[in-house]
CSV table of C-alpha atoms in Angstrom, one decimal:
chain,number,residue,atom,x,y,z
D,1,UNK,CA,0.0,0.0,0.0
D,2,UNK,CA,1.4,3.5,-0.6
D,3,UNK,CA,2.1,5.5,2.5
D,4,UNK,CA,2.4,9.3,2.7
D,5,UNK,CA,5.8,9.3,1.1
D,6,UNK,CA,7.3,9.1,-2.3
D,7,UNK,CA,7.6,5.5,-3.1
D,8,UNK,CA,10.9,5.1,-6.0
D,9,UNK,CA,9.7,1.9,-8.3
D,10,UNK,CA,12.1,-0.8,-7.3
D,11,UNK,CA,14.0,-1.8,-9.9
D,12,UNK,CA,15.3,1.1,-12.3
D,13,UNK,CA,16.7,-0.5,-14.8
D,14,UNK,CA,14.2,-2.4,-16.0
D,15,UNK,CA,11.9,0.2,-17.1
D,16,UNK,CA,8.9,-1.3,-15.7
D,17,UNK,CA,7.9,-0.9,-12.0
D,18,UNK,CA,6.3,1.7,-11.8
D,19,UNK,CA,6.6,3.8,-8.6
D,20,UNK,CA,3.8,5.1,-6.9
D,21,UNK,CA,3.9,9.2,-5.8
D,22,UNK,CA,3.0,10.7,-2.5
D,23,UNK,CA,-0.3,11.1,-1.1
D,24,UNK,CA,-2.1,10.0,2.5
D,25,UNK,CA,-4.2,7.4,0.2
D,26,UNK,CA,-4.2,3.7,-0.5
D,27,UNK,CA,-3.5,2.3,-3.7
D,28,UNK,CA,-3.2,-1.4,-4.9
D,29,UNK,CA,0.8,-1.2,-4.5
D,30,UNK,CA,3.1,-2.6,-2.4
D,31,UNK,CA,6.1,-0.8,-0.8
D,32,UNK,CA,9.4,-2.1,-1.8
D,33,UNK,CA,7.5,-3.5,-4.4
D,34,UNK,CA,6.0,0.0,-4.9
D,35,UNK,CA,6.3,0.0,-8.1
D,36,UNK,CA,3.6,-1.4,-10.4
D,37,UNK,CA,4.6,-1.5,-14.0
D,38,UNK,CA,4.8,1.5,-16.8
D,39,UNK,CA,2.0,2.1,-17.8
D,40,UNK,CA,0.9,4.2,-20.4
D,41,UNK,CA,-1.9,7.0,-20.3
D,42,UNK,CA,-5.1,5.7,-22.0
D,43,UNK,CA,-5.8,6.7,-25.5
D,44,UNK,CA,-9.4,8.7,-25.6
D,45,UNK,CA,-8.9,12.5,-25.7
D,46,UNK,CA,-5.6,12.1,-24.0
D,47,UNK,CA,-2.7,12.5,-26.6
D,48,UNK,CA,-0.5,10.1,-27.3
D,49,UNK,CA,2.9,9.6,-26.1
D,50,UNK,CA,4.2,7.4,-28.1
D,51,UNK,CA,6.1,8.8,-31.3
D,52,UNK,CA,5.1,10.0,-34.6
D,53,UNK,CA,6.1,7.2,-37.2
D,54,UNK,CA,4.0,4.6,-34.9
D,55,UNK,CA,1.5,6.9,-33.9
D,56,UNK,CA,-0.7,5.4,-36.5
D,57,UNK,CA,-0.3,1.6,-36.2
D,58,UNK,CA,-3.7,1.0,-34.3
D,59,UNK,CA,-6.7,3.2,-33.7
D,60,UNK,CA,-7.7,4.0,-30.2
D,61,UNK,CA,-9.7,1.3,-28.4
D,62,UNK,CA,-13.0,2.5,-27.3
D,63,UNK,CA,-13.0,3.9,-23.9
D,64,UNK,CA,-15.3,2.2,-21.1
D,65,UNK,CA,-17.9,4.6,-20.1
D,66,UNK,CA,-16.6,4.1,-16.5
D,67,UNK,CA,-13.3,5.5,-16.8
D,68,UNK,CA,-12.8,9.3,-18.0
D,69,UNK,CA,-9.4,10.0,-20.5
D,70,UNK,CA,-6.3,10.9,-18.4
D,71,UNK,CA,-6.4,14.7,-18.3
D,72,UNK,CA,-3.4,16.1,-20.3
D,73,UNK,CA,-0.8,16.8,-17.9
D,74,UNK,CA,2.7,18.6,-18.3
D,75,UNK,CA,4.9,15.9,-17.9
D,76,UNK,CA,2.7,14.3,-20.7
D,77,UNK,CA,3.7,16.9,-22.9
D,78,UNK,CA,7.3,17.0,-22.1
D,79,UNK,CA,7.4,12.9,-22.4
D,80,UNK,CA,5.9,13.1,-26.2
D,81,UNK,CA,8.0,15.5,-26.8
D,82,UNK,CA,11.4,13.1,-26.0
D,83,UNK,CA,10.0,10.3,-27.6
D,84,UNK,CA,9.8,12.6,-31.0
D,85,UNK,CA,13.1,13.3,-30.6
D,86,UNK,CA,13.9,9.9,-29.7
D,87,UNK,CA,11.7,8.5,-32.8
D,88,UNK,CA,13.7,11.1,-35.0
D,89,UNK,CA,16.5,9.9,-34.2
D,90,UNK,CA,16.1,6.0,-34.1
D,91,UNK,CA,13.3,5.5,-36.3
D,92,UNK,CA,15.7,3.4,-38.9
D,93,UNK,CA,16.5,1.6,-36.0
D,94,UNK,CA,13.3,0.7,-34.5
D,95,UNK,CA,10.7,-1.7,-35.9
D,96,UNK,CA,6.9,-1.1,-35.7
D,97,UNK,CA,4.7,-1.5,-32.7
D,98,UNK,CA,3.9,-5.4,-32.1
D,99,UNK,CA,2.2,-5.2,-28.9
D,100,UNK,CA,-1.5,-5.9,-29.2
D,101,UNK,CA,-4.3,-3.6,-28.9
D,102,UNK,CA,-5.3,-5.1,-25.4
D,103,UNK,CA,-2.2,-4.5,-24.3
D,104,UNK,CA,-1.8,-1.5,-26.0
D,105,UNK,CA,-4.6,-0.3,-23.9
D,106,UNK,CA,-6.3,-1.5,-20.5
D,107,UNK,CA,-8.3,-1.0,-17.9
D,108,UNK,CA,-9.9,-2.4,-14.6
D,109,UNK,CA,-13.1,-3.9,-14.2
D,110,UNK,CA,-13.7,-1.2,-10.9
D,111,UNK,CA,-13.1,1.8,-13.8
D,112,UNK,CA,-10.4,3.6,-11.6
D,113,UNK,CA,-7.1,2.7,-13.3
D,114,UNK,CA,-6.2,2.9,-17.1
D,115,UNK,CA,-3.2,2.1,-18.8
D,116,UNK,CA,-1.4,1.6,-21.8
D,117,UNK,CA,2.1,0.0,-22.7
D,118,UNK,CA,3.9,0.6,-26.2
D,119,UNK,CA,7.3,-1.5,-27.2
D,120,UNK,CA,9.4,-1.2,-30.1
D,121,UNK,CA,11.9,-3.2,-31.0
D,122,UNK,CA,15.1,-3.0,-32.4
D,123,UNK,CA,15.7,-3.6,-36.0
D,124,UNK,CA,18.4,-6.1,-37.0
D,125,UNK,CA,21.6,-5.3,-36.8
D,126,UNK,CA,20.9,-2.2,-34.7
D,127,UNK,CA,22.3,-2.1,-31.1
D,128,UNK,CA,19.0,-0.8,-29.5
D,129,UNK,CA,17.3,-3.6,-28.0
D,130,UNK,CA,13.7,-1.8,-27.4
D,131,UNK,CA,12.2,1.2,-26.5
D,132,UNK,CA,9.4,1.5,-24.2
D,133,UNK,CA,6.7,4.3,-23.3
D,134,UNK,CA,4.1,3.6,-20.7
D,135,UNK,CA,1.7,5.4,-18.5
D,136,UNK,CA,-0.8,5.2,-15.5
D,137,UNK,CA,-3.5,6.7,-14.7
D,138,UNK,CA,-5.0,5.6,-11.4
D,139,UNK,CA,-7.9,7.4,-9.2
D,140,UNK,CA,-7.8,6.8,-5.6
D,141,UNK,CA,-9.8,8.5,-3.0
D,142,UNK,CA,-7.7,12.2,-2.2
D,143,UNK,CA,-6.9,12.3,-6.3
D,144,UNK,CA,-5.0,10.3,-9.1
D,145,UNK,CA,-1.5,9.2,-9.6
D,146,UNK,CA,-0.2,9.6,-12.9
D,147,UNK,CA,3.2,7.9,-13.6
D,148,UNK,CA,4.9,8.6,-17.0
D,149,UNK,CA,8.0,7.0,-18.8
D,150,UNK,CA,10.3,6.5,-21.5
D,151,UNK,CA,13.2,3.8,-21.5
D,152,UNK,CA,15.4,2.8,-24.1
D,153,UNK,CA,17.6,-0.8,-24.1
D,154,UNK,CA,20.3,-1.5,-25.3
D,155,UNK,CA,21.9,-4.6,-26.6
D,156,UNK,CA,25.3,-6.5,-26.6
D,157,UNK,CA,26.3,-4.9,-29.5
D,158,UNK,CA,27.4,-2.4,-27.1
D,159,UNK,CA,28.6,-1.5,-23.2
D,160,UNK,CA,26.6,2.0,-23.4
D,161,UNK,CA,24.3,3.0,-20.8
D,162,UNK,CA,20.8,2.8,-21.0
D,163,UNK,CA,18.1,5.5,-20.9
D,164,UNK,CA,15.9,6.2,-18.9
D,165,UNK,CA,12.9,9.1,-17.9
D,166,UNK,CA,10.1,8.3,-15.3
D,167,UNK,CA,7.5,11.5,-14.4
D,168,UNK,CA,5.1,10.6,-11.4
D,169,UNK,CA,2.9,12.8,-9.9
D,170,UNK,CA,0.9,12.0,-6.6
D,171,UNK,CA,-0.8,15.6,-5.9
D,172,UNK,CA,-1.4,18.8,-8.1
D,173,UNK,CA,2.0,20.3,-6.8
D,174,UNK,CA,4.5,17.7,-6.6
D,175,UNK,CA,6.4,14.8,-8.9
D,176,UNK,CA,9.1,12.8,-8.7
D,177,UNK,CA,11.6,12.9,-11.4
D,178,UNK,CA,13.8,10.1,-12.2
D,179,UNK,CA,16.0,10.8,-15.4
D,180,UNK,CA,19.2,8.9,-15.9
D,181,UNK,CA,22.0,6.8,-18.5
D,182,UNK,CA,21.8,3.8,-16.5
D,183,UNK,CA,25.3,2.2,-16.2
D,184,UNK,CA,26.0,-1.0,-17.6
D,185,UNK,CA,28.8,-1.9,-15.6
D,186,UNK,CA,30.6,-1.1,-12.0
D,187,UNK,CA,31.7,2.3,-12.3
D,188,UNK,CA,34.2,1.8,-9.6
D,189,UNK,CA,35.6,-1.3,-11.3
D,190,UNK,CA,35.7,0.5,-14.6
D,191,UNK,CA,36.8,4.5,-14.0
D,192,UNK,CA,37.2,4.7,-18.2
D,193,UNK,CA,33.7,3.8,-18.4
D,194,UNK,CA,32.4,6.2,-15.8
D,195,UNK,CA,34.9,8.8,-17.8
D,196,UNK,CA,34.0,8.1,-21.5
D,197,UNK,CA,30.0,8.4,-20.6
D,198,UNK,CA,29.2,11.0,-17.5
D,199,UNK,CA,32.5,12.5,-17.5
D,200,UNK,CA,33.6,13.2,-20.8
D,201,UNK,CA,29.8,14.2,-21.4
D,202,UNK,CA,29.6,16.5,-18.5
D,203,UNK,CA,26.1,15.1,-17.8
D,204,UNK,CA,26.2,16.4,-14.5
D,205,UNK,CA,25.4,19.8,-14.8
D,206,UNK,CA,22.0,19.0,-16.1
D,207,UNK,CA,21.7,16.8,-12.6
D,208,UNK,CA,22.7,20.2,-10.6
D,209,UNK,CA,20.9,22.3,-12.8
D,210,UNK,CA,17.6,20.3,-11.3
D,211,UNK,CA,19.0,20.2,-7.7
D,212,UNK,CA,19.4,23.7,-7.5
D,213,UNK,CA,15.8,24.4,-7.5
D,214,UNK,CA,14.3,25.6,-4.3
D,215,UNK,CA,11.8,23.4,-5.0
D,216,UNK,CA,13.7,20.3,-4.9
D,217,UNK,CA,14.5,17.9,-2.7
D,218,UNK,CA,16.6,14.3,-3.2
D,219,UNK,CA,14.9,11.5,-3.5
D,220,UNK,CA,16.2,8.1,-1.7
D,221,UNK,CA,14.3,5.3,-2.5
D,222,UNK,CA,14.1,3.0,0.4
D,223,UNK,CA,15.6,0.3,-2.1
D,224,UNK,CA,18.9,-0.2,-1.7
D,225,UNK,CA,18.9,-2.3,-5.4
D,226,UNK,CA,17.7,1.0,-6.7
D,227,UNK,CA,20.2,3.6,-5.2
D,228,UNK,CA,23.0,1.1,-6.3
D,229,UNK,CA,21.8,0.8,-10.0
D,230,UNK,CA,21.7,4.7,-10.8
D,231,UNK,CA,25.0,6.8,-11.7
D,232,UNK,CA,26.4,9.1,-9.7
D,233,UNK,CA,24.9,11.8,-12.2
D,234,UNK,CA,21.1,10.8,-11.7
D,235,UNK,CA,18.8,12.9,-11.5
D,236,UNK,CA,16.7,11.4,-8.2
D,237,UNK,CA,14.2,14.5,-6.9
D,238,UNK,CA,10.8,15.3,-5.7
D,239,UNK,CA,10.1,18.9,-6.5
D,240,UNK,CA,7.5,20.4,-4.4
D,241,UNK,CA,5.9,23.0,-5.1
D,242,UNK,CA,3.6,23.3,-1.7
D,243,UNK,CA,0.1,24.2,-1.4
D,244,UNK,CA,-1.1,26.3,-4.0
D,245,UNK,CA,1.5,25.8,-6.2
D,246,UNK,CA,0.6,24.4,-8.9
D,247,UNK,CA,1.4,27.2,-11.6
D,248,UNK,CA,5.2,26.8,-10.3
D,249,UNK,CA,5.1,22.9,-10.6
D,250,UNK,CA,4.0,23.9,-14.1
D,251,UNK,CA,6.6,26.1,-14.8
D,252,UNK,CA,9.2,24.2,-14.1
D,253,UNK,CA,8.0,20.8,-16.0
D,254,UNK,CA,8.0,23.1,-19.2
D,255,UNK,CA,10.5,24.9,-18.6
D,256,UNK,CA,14.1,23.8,-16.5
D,257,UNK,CA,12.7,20.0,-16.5
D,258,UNK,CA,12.0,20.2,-20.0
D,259,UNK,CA,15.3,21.4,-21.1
D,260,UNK,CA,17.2,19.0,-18.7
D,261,UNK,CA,15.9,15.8,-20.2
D,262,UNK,CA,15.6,16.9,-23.6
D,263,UNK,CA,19.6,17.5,-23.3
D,264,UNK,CA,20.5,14.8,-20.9
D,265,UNK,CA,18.3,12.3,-23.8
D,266,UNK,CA,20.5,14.1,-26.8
D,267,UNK,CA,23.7,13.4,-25.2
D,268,UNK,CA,22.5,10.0,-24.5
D,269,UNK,CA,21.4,9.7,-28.4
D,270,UNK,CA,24.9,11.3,-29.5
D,271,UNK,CA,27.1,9.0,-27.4
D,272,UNK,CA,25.6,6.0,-26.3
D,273,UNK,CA,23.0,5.0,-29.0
D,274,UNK,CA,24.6,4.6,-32.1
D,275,UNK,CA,28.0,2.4,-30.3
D,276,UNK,CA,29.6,-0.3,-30.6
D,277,UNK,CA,32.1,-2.2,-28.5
D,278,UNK,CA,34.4,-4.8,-28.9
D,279,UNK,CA,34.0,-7.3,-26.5
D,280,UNK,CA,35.2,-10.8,-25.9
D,281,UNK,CA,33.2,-13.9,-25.2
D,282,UNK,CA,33.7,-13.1,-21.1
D,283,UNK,CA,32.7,-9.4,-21.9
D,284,UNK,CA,29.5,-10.3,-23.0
D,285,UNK,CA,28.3,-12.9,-21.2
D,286,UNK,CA,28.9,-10.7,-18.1
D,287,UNK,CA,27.3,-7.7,-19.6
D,288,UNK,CA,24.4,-10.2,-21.3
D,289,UNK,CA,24.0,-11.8,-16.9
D,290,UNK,CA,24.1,-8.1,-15.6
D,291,UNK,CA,21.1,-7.1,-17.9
D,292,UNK,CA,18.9,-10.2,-17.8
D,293,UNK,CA,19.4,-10.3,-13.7
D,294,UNK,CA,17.7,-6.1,-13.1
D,295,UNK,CA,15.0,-7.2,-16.1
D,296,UNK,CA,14.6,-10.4,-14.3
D,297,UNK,CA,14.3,-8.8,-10.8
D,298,UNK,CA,11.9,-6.6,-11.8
D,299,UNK,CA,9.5,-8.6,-13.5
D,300,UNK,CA,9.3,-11.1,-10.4
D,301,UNK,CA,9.4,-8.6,-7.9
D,302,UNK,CA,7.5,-5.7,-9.1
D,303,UNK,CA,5.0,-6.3,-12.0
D,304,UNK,CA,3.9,-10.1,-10.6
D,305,UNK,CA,2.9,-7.8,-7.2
D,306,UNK,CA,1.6,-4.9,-8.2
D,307,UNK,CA,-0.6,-5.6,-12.0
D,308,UNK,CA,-2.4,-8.1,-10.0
D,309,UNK,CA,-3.9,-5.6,-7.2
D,310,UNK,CA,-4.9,-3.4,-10.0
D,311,UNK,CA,-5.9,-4.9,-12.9
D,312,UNK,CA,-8.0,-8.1,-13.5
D,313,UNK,CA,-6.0,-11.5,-13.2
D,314,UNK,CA,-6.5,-12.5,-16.9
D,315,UNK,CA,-5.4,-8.7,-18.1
D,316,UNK,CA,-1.9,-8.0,-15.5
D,317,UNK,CA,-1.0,-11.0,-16.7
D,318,UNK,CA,-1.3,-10.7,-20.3
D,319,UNK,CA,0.7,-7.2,-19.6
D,320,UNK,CA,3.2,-8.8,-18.2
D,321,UNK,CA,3.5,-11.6,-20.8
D,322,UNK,CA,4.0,-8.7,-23.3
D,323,UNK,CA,6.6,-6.9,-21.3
D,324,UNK,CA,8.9,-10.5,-20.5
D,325,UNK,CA,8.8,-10.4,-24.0
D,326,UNK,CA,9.9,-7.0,-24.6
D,327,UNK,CA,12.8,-7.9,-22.1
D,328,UNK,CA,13.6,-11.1,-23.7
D,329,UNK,CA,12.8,-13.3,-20.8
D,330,UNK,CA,11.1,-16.6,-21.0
D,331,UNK,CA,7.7,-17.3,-19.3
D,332,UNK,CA,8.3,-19.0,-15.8
């Protein structure tokens, strides 16, 4: 259940456990589980977030007359706005949409969560493994918790980081930002790696440039999986806006939030998504083990717990069917 507190999705690098935002409510969540999966907003009036070239691949399934569209929100807006530029960028790369149109878009029989999950693959001989954009949309009794996200895989082709953006709001005035090139390796063990991509980039301005804020505070998920698998240059905040302040929260999702991710994903595209790497047999088999263990660890721990409380048996686990297949793990 969610307590009054921020609750950080457990595992980052998966891309899927969604975290649940503050709020003195209840929610079908669990805590270290907190994180239920990426969801994406529903379809209906709501815009899409996914990007242009797949933005026509299915029509909109019909909304059920017990559940209203997600009202547009800013981080919506911001998130569509990466995946264009993402989309831009990759589309050569990426294959069309596969995941079906009940996957694509669900709902709960009680009509107080919607959600929607899009996955595109990487096309052969490209090193991007998949991208994925989800969002929730869940009413509970004090409001709604809207989570929204972007990640993008990587495969063994290359050691570079992956990406990663997560938006969720619990209240009119405060989200939690998670934005970050998740390392691939132990930056301790391997001080070139942690040189060539958050060095060398100098990625972490755009982390202080969110810090300095008034409004924001670090986040420290009670996870110690999850505070070991971000860099150093992550940006981990709740900004807070306090009562009344929902204009500022505003402001600064269009404005210095906006401007942060869109440059912490183009330095991402520039140096990470286009590598290679030569590695040997050892090299890869670790790197291949490191990945499958956080996509592994999440599915398990975080989507098996928390789809369940909030969708219909038969529909989590379809979801989550689609989303071990997105991560290239085999059914149990």
């Amino acid at each position: 259940m969610l307590r009054p507190e921020h609750c950080l999705r457990l595992l980052p690098a998966t891309a899927l456990a969604f975290v649940a935002a503050s709020a003195p409510f209840s929610c079908p969540l669990s805590q270290p589980r907190r994180g239920a999966t990426l969801l994406r907003l529903p379809h209906g009036r709501a815009p899409q977030l996914r990007g242009k070239p797949s933005s026509t691949l299915r029509a909109p399934a019909m909304p059920d007359a017990a559940v209203a569209p997600a009202p547009e929100m800013p981080q919506r807006e911001v998130a569509r706005a990466l995946a264009d530029q993402a989309v831009a960028r990759l589309a050569p790369r990426l294959l069309p949409s596969a995941v079906p149109d009940d996957v694509a878009e669900f709902r709960n029989g009680a009509g107080n969560a919607v959600g929607s999950l899009d996955v595109r693959r990487g096309a052969p001989g490209s090193s991007i493994d998949f991208m994925l954009q989800s969002s929730l949309h869940c009413k509970v009794p004090n409001g709604a918790i809207d989570i929204t996200s972007i990640l993008i895989f990587l495969n063994a082709a290359t050691d570079a980081p992956h990406f990663l953006l997560e938006l969720i709001q619990g209240s009119p005035t405060s989200i939690v930002v998670l934005l970050d090139l998740l390392p691939r390796k132990d930056l301790s063990l391997h001080p070139d790696y942690l040189q060539k991509y958050y060095e060398n980039t100098q990625i972490d301005e755009q982390r202080a440039k969110i810090e300095e804020l008034p409004q924001a505070r670090p986040y420290r998920s009670p996870s110690l999986f999850v505070r070991s698998a971000f860099s150093p240059t992550a940006v981990m905040v709740t900004i807070d806006c306090g009562q009344g302040g929902e204009g500022t929260l505003e402001e600064i999702v269009h404005g210095r939030l906006a401007a942060v991710a869109k440059e912490v994903l183009q330095i991402w595209l520039d140096c990470c998504a286009e590598s290679t790497t030569a590695m040997d047999d050892i090299e890869r088999d670790c790197l291949l083990k490191r990945d499958q263990i956080v996509r592994s660890k999440s599915i398990e721990v975080d989507l098996t717990a928390s789809l369940p409380r909030m969708f219909d048996p038969d529909v989590s686990s379809h979801v989550i069917s689609e989303i071990r297949k997105a991560f290239g793990l085999q059914e149990p």
